[in-house]
mmCIF file with all atom_site columns, C-alpha atoms in Angstrom:
data_model
loop_
_atom_site.group_PDB
_atom_site.id
_atom_site.type_symbol
_atom_site.label_atom_id
_atom_site.label_alt_id
_atom_site.label_comp_id
_atom_site.label_asym_id
_atom_site.label_entity_id
_atom_site.label_seq_id
_atom_site.pdbx_PDB_ins_code
_atom_site.Cartn_x
_atom_site.Cartn_y
_atom_site.Cartn_z
_atom_site.occupancy
_atom_site.B_iso_or_equiv
_atom_site.pdbx_formal_charge
_atom_site.auth_seq_id
_atom_site.auth_comp_id
_atom_site.auth_asym_id
_atom_site.auth_atom_id
_atom_site.pdbx_PDB_model_num
ATOM 1   C CA . MET A 1 1   ? 94.533  58.926  73.937  1.00 0.00 ? 1   MET A CA 1
ATOM 2   C CA . LYS A 1 2   ? 97.288  59.300  76.564  1.00 0.00 ? 2   LYS A CA 1
ATOM 3   C CA . SER A 1 3   ? 98.468  62.503  74.901  1.00 0.00 ? 3   SER A CA 1
ATOM 4   C CA . ILE A 1 4   ? 94.960  64.015  75.106  1.00 0.00 ? 4   ILE A CA 1
ATOM 5   C CA . TYR A 1 5   ? 94.825  63.271  78.830  1.00 0.00 ? 5   TYR A CA 1
ATOM 6   C CA . SER A 1 6   ? 98.337  64.658  79.275  1.00 0.00 ? 6   SER A CA 1
ATOM 7   C CA . VAL A 1 7   ? 97.440  67.908  77.510  1.00 0.00 ? 7   VAL A CA 1
ATOM 8   C CA . PHE A 1 8   ? 94.182  68.201  79.475  1.00 0.00 ? 8   PHE A CA 1
ATOM 9   C CA . PHE A 1 9   ? 96.013  67.617  82.774  1.00 0.00 ? 9   PHE A CA 1
ATOM 10  C CA . LEU A 1 10  ? 98.720  70.165  81.885  1.00 0.00 ? 10  LEU A CA 1
ATOM 11  C CA . VAL A 1 11  ? 96.153  72.833  80.927  1.00 0.00 ? 11  VAL A CA 1
ATOM 12  C CA . PHE A 1 12  ? 94.134  72.168  84.082  1.00 0.00 ? 12  PHE A CA 1
ATOM 13  C CA . ALA A 1 13  ? 97.254  72.333  86.288  1.00 0.00 ? 13  ALA A CA 1
ATOM 14  C CA . LEU A 1 14  ? 98.377  75.642  84.780  1.00 0.00 ? 14  LEU A CA 1
ATOM 15  C CA . TRP A 1 15  ? 94.882  77.130  84.968  1.00 0.00 ? 15  TRP A CA 1
ATOM 16  C CA . SER A 1 16  ? 94.362  76.144  88.621  1.00 0.00 ? 16  SER A CA 1
ATOM 17  C CA . CYS A 1 17  ? 97.696  77.653  89.699  1.00 0.00 ? 17  CYS A CA 1
ATOM 18  C CA . HIS A 1 18  ? 96.667  81.023  88.320  1.00 0.00 ? 18  HIS A CA 1
ATOM 19  C CA . ASP A 1 19  ? 94.564  81.980  91.382  1.00 0.00 ? 19  ASP A CA 1
ATOM 20  C CA . VAL A 1 20  ? 97.040  80.990  94.092  1.00 0.00 ? 20  VAL A CA 1
ATOM 21  C CA . LYS A 1 21  ? 97.969  83.924  96.337  1.00 0.00 ? 21  LYS A CA 1
ATOM 22  C CA . VAL A 1 22  ? 101.650 84.644  96.869  1.00 0.00 ? 22  VAL A CA 1
ATOM 23  C CA . GLY A 1 23  ? 103.104 84.392  100.388 1.00 0.00 ? 23  GLY A CA 1
ATOM 24  C CA . TYR A 1 24  ? 101.288 85.209  103.611 1.00 0.00 ? 24  TYR A CA 1
ATOM 25  C CA . LEU A 1 25  ? 100.662 88.016  106.095 1.00 0.00 ? 25  LEU A CA 1
ATOM 26  C CA . LYS A 1 26  ? 99.803  87.749  109.771 1.00 0.00 ? 26  LYS A CA 1
ATOM 27  C CA . ALA A 1 27  ? 99.313  91.000  111.681 1.00 0.00 ? 27  ALA A CA 1
ATOM 28  C CA . ASP A 1 28  ? 96.939  89.926  114.475 1.00 0.00 ? 28  ASP A CA 1
ATOM 29  C CA . ASN A 1 29  ? 99.612  90.572  117.112 1.00 0.00 ? 29  ASN A CA 1
ATOM 30  C CA . ALA A 1 30  ? 101.013 93.775  115.594 1.00 0.00 ? 30  ALA A CA 1
ATOM 31  C CA . GLU A 1 31  ? 101.891 96.420  118.167 1.00 0.00 ? 31  GLU A CA 1
ATOM 32  C CA . TYR A 1 32  ? 104.334 99.154  119.033 1.00 0.00 ? 32  TYR A CA 1
ATOM 33  C CA . ASP A 1 33  ? 106.305 99.103  122.263 1.00 0.00 ? 33  ASP A CA 1
ATOM 34  C CA . PRO A 1 34  ? 106.000 101.760 123.593 1.00 0.00 ? 34  PRO A CA 1
ATOM 35  C CA . THR A 1 35  ? 102.652 102.697 122.044 1.00 0.00 ? 35  THR A CA 1
ATOM 36  C CA . SER A 1 36  ? 103.239 106.462 122.046 1.00 0.00 ? 36  SER A CA 1
ATOM 37  C CA . ILE A 1 37  ? 105.848 109.193 121.893 1.00 0.00 ? 37  ILE A CA 1
ATOM 38  C CA . VAL A 1 38  ? 105.804 112.682 123.416 1.00 0.00 ? 38  VAL A CA 1
ATOM 39  C CA . VAL A 1 39  ? 106.842 115.352 120.911 1.00 0.00 ? 39  VAL A CA 1
ATOM 40  C CA . ARG A 1 40  ? 107.887 118.661 122.462 1.00 0.00 ? 40  ARG A CA 1
ATOM 41  C CA . LYS A 1 41  ? 107.286 121.731 120.308 1.00 0.00 ? 41  LYS A CA 1
ATOM 42  C CA . GLU A 1 42  ? 109.460 123.749 122.680 1.00 0.00 ? 42  GLU A CA 1
ATOM 43  C CA . LEU A 1 43  ? 112.673 121.793 123.066 1.00 0.00 ? 43  LEU A CA 1
ATOM 44  C CA . ASP A 1 44  ? 114.291 121.562 126.483 1.00 0.00 ? 44  ASP A CA 1
ATOM 45  C CA . PRO A 1 45  ? 118.015 122.450 126.244 1.00 0.00 ? 45  PRO A CA 1
ATOM 46  C CA . GLU A 1 46  ? 118.969 119.753 128.758 1.00 0.00 ? 46  GLU A CA 1
ATOM 47  C CA . GLU A 1 47  ? 116.485 116.970 128.053 1.00 0.00 ? 47  GLU A CA 1
ATOM 48  C CA . ASP A 1 48  ? 116.728 117.376 124.260 1.00 0.00 ? 48  ASP A CA 1
ATOM 49  C CA . GLU A 1 49  ? 120.444 118.194 124.094 1.00 0.00 ? 49  GLU A CA 1
ATOM 50  C CA . LEU A 1 50  ? 121.374 115.261 121.826 1.00 0.00 ? 50  LEU A CA 1
ATOM 51  C CA . ARG A 1 51  ? 118.296 115.699 119.659 1.00 0.00 ? 51  ARG A CA 1
ATOM 52  C CA . ILE A 1 52  ? 119.147 119.388 119.120 1.00 0.00 ? 52  ILE A CA 1
ATOM 53  C CA . MET A 1 53  ? 122.838 118.686 118.530 1.00 0.00 ? 53  MET A CA 1
ATOM 54  C CA . ASN A 1 54  ? 122.042 116.013 115.887 1.00 0.00 ? 54  ASN A CA 1
ATOM 55  C CA . ASP A 1 55  ? 118.967 117.744 114.468 1.00 0.00 ? 55  ASP A CA 1
ATOM 56  C CA . ALA A 1 56  ? 117.195 114.414 115.066 1.00 0.00 ? 56  ALA A CA 1
ATOM 57  C CA . ASN A 1 57  ? 113.559 114.005 114.144 1.00 0.00 ? 57  ASN A CA 1
ATOM 58  C CA . TRP A 1 58  ? 110.935 112.417 116.392 1.00 0.00 ? 58  TRP A CA 1
ATOM 59  C CA . VAL A 1 59  ? 110.866 108.720 115.477 1.00 0.00 ? 59  VAL A CA 1
ATOM 60  C CA . SER A 1 60  ? 108.529 105.908 116.532 1.00 0.00 ? 60  SER A CA 1
ATOM 61  C CA . PRO A 1 61  ? 109.885 102.448 117.277 1.00 0.00 ? 61  PRO A CA 1
ATOM 62  C CA . LYS A 1 62  ? 109.619 99.655  114.716 1.00 0.00 ? 62  LYS A CA 1
ATOM 63  C CA . ILE A 1 63  ? 106.349 97.745  114.836 1.00 0.00 ? 63  ILE A CA 1
ATOM 64  C CA . GLN A 1 64  ? 106.495 94.243  116.297 1.00 0.00 ? 64  GLN A CA 1
ATOM 65  C CA . GLY A 1 65  ? 104.409 91.132  115.692 1.00 0.00 ? 65  GLY A CA 1
ATOM 66  C CA . VAL A 1 66  ? 103.989 91.397  111.905 1.00 0.00 ? 66  VAL A CA 1
ATOM 67  C CA . LEU A 1 67  ? 104.855 88.214  110.034 1.00 0.00 ? 67  LEU A CA 1
ATOM 68  C CA . GLY A 1 68  ? 104.726 87.862  106.289 1.00 0.00 ? 68  GLY A CA 1
ATOM 69  C CA . THR A 1 69  ? 106.398 87.434  102.966 1.00 0.00 ? 69  THR A CA 1
ATOM 70  C CA . ASN A 1 70  ? 108.787 90.258  102.118 1.00 0.00 ? 70  ASN A CA 1
ATOM 71  C CA . PRO A 1 71  ? 108.697 92.922  101.000 1.00 0.00 ? 71  PRO A CA 1
ATOM 72  C CA . LEU A 1 72  ? 106.297 94.209  103.663 1.00 0.00 ? 72  LEU A CA 1
ATOM 73  C CA . ASN A 1 73  ? 105.138 97.747  102.932 1.00 0.00 ? 73  ASN A CA 1
ATOM 74  C CA . TYR A 1 74  ? 103.532 100.250 105.275 1.00 0.00 ? 74  TYR A CA 1
ATOM 75  C CA . GLU A 1 75  ? 101.373 103.235 104.442 1.00 0.00 ? 75  GLU A CA 1
ATOM 76  C CA . LEU A 1 76  ? 99.377  105.815 106.363 1.00 0.00 ? 76  LEU A CA 1
ATOM 77  C CA . VAL A 1 77  ? 95.643  105.076 106.330 1.00 0.00 ? 77  VAL A CA 1
ATOM 78  C CA . ASN A 1 78  ? 94.178  107.562 108.776 1.00 0.00 ? 78  ASN A CA 1
ATOM 79  C CA . VAL A 1 79  ? 94.989  110.004 111.555 1.00 0.00 ? 79  VAL A CA 1
ATOM 80  C CA . THR A 1 80  ? 92.552  110.873 114.320 1.00 0.00 ? 80  THR A CA 1
ATOM 81  C CA . ALA A 1 81  ? 93.358  114.112 116.120 1.00 0.00 ? 81  ALA A CA 1
ATOM 82  C CA . THR A 1 82  ? 92.079  114.976 119.593 1.00 0.00 ? 82  THR A CA 1
ATOM 83  C CA . GLU A 1 83  ? 92.730  117.647 122.194 1.00 0.00 ? 83  GLU A CA 1
ATOM 84  C CA . GLY A 1 84  ? 93.239  120.444 119.668 1.00 0.00 ? 84  GLY A CA 1
ATOM 85  C CA . GLY A 1 85  ? 95.200  118.522 117.036 1.00 0.00 ? 85  GLY A CA 1
ATOM 86  C CA . ASP A 1 86  ? 94.926  118.981 113.264 1.00 0.00 ? 86  ASP A CA 1
ATOM 87  C CA . ALA A 1 87  ? 94.875  115.614 111.468 1.00 0.00 ? 87  ALA A CA 1
ATOM 88  C CA . GLU A 1 88  ? 95.397  117.093 107.991 1.00 0.00 ? 88  GLU A CA 1
ATOM 89  C CA . ALA A 1 89  ? 98.477  119.068 109.068 1.00 0.00 ? 89  ALA A CA 1
ATOM 90  C CA . PHE A 1 90  ? 99.848  115.933 110.744 1.00 0.00 ? 90  PHE A CA 1
ATOM 91  C CA . LYS A 1 91  ? 99.360  113.867 107.561 1.00 0.00 ? 91  LYS A CA 1
ATOM 92  C CA . GLN A 1 92  ? 101.429 116.439 105.657 1.00 0.00 ? 92  GLN A CA 1
ATOM 93  C CA . GLU A 1 93  ? 104.401 116.104 108.016 1.00 0.00 ? 93  GLU A CA 1
ATOM 94  C CA . VAL A 1 94  ? 104.530 112.454 109.062 1.00 0.00 ? 94  VAL A CA 1
ATOM 95  C CA . VAL A 1 95  ? 106.629 110.012 107.030 1.00 0.00 ? 95  VAL A CA 1
ATOM 96  C CA . VAL A 1 96  ? 106.103 106.248 107.216 1.00 0.00 ? 96  VAL A CA 1
ATOM 97  C CA . ARG A 1 97  ? 109.218 104.163 106.629 1.00 0.00 ? 97  ARG A CA 1
ATOM 98  C CA . GLY A 1 98  ? 110.047 100.458 106.489 1.00 0.00 ? 98  GLY A CA 1
ATOM 99  C CA . GLY A 1 99  ? 109.132 98.384  109.496 1.00 0.00 ? 99  GLY A CA 1
ATOM 100 C CA . GLY A 1 100 ? 106.277 100.776 110.258 1.00 0.00 ? 100 GLY A CA 1
ATOM 101 C CA . ILE A 1 101 ? 108.710 103.356 111.628 1.00 0.00 ? 101 ILE A CA 1
ATOM 102 C CA . MET A 1 102 ? 107.129 106.831 111.578 1.00 0.00 ? 102 MET A CA 1
ATOM 103 C CA . GLU A 1 103 ? 108.993 110.108 111.615 1.00 0.00 ? 103 GLU A CA 1
ATOM 104 C CA . LEU A 1 104 ? 107.892 113.648 112.493 1.00 0.00 ? 104 LEU A CA 1
ATOM 105 C CA . PRO A 1 105 ? 110.204 116.651 111.937 1.00 0.00 ? 105 PRO A CA 1
ATOM 106 C CA . LEU A 1 106 ? 112.149 117.944 114.924 1.00 0.00 ? 106 LEU A CA 1
ATOM 107 C CA . HIS A 1 107 ? 110.556 121.380 114.534 1.00 0.00 ? 107 HIS A CA 1
ATOM 108 C CA . THR A 1 108 ? 107.047 120.242 113.714 1.00 0.00 ? 108 THR A CA 1
ATOM 109 C CA . LYS A 1 109 ? 104.388 122.756 112.750 1.00 0.00 ? 109 LYS A CA 1
ATOM 110 C CA . VAL A 1 110 ? 101.423 120.621 113.816 1.00 0.00 ? 110 VAL A CA 1
ATOM 111 C CA . PRO A 1 111 ? 99.389  122.039 116.693 1.00 0.00 ? 111 PRO A CA 1
ATOM 112 C CA . LYS A 1 112 ? 99.463  120.548 120.159 1.00 0.00 ? 112 LYS A CA 1
ATOM 113 C CA . GLY A 1 113 ? 97.222  117.515 120.536 1.00 0.00 ? 113 GLY A CA 1
ATOM 114 C CA . HIS A 1 114 ? 97.041  113.736 120.409 1.00 0.00 ? 114 HIS A CA 1
ATOM 115 C CA . TYR A 1 115 ? 97.367  112.020 117.027 1.00 0.00 ? 115 TYR A CA 1
ATOM 116 C CA . LEU A 1 116 ? 96.269  108.385 116.708 1.00 0.00 ? 116 LEU A CA 1
ATOM 117 C CA . VAL A 1 117 ? 97.778  106.841 113.590 1.00 0.00 ? 117 VAL A CA 1
ATOM 118 C CA . SER A 1 118 ? 96.306  103.936 111.617 1.00 0.00 ? 118 SER A CA 1
ATOM 119 C CA . LEU A 1 119 ? 98.527  102.111 109.141 1.00 0.00 ? 119 LEU A CA 1
ATOM 120 C CA . ARG A 1 120 ? 98.120  99.507  106.437 1.00 0.00 ? 120 ARG A CA 1
ATOM 121 C CA . VAL A 1 121 ? 100.699 96.765  106.072 1.00 0.00 ? 121 VAL A CA 1
ATOM 122 C CA . TYR A 1 122 ? 100.711 94.887  102.796 1.00 0.00 ? 122 TYR A CA 1
ATOM 123 C CA . ASN A 1 123 ? 102.698 92.654  100.507 1.00 0.00 ? 123 ASN A CA 1
ATOM 124 C CA . GLU A 1 124 ? 102.026 91.265  97.038  1.00 0.00 ? 124 GLU A CA 1
ATOM 125 C CA . ASP A 1 125 ? 98.664  89.595  97.752  1.00 0.00 ? 125 ASP A CA 1
ATOM 126 C CA . TYR A 1 126 ? 97.729  90.406  101.363 1.00 0.00 ? 126 TYR A CA 1
ATOM 127 C CA . SER A 1 127 ? 96.836  93.470  103.383 1.00 0.00 ? 127 SER A CA 1
ATOM 128 C CA . ALA A 1 128 ? 95.932  94.300  106.996 1.00 0.00 ? 128 ALA A CA 1
ATOM 129 C CA . GLU A 1 129 ? 94.843  97.551  108.630 1.00 0.00 ? 129 GLU A CA 1
ATOM 130 C CA . LEU A 1 130 ? 96.348  98.444  111.994 1.00 0.00 ? 130 LEU A CA 1
ATOM 131 C CA . LYS A 1 131 ? 93.816  100.834 113.523 1.00 0.00 ? 131 LYS A CA 1
ATOM 132 C CA . ASN A 1 132 ? 95.061  103.407 116.051 1.00 0.00 ? 132 ASN A CA 1
ATOM 133 C CA . ALA A 1 133 ? 98.376  101.565 116.209 1.00 0.00 ? 133 ALA A CA 1
ATOM 134 C CA . PHE A 1 134 ? 100.483 104.440 117.553 1.00 0.00 ? 134 PHE A CA 1
ATOM 135 C CA . THR A 1 135 ? 99.961  107.811 119.254 1.00 0.00 ? 135 THR A CA 1
ATOM 136 C CA . PHE A 1 136 ? 101.992 110.999 118.863 1.00 0.00 ? 136 PHE A CA 1
ATOM 137 C CA . ILE A 1 137 ? 101.417 113.356 121.805 1.00 0.00 ? 137 ILE A CA 1
ATOM 138 C CA . VAL A 1 138 ? 102.443 116.847 120.735 1.00 0.00 ? 138 VAL A CA 1
ATOM 139 C CA . GLU A 1 139 ? 102.900 119.254 123.650 1.00 0.00 ? 139 GLU A CA 1
#
């Protein structure tokens, strides 16, 4: 009789562990600091001297306030363009890297405008959307 209870308990324990989510994700306090970057289509020889010399792309800071089980992945969810911007063209050029770092080419082809970027951060079992988390101001 003890062996029947042991088998039943073992099967129940294995079955109940099947639905347990892996890790955690907390993104309630996620934010960029600063929250925007100004991208100049016409580079200033003095102000952009190092950027020109190093052929350095326009790069956002790393996002702060995201806690969770690694690996944390980031992907582009949506872009809202205002003031003459083209969201589809922006989506073609922007690259999202680890830590929520976003990169736009030094010589971007997107039109002047404001681009509000929404991201999704996720790991194995959790996901959170960060709406309008960062703004690229292309002038």
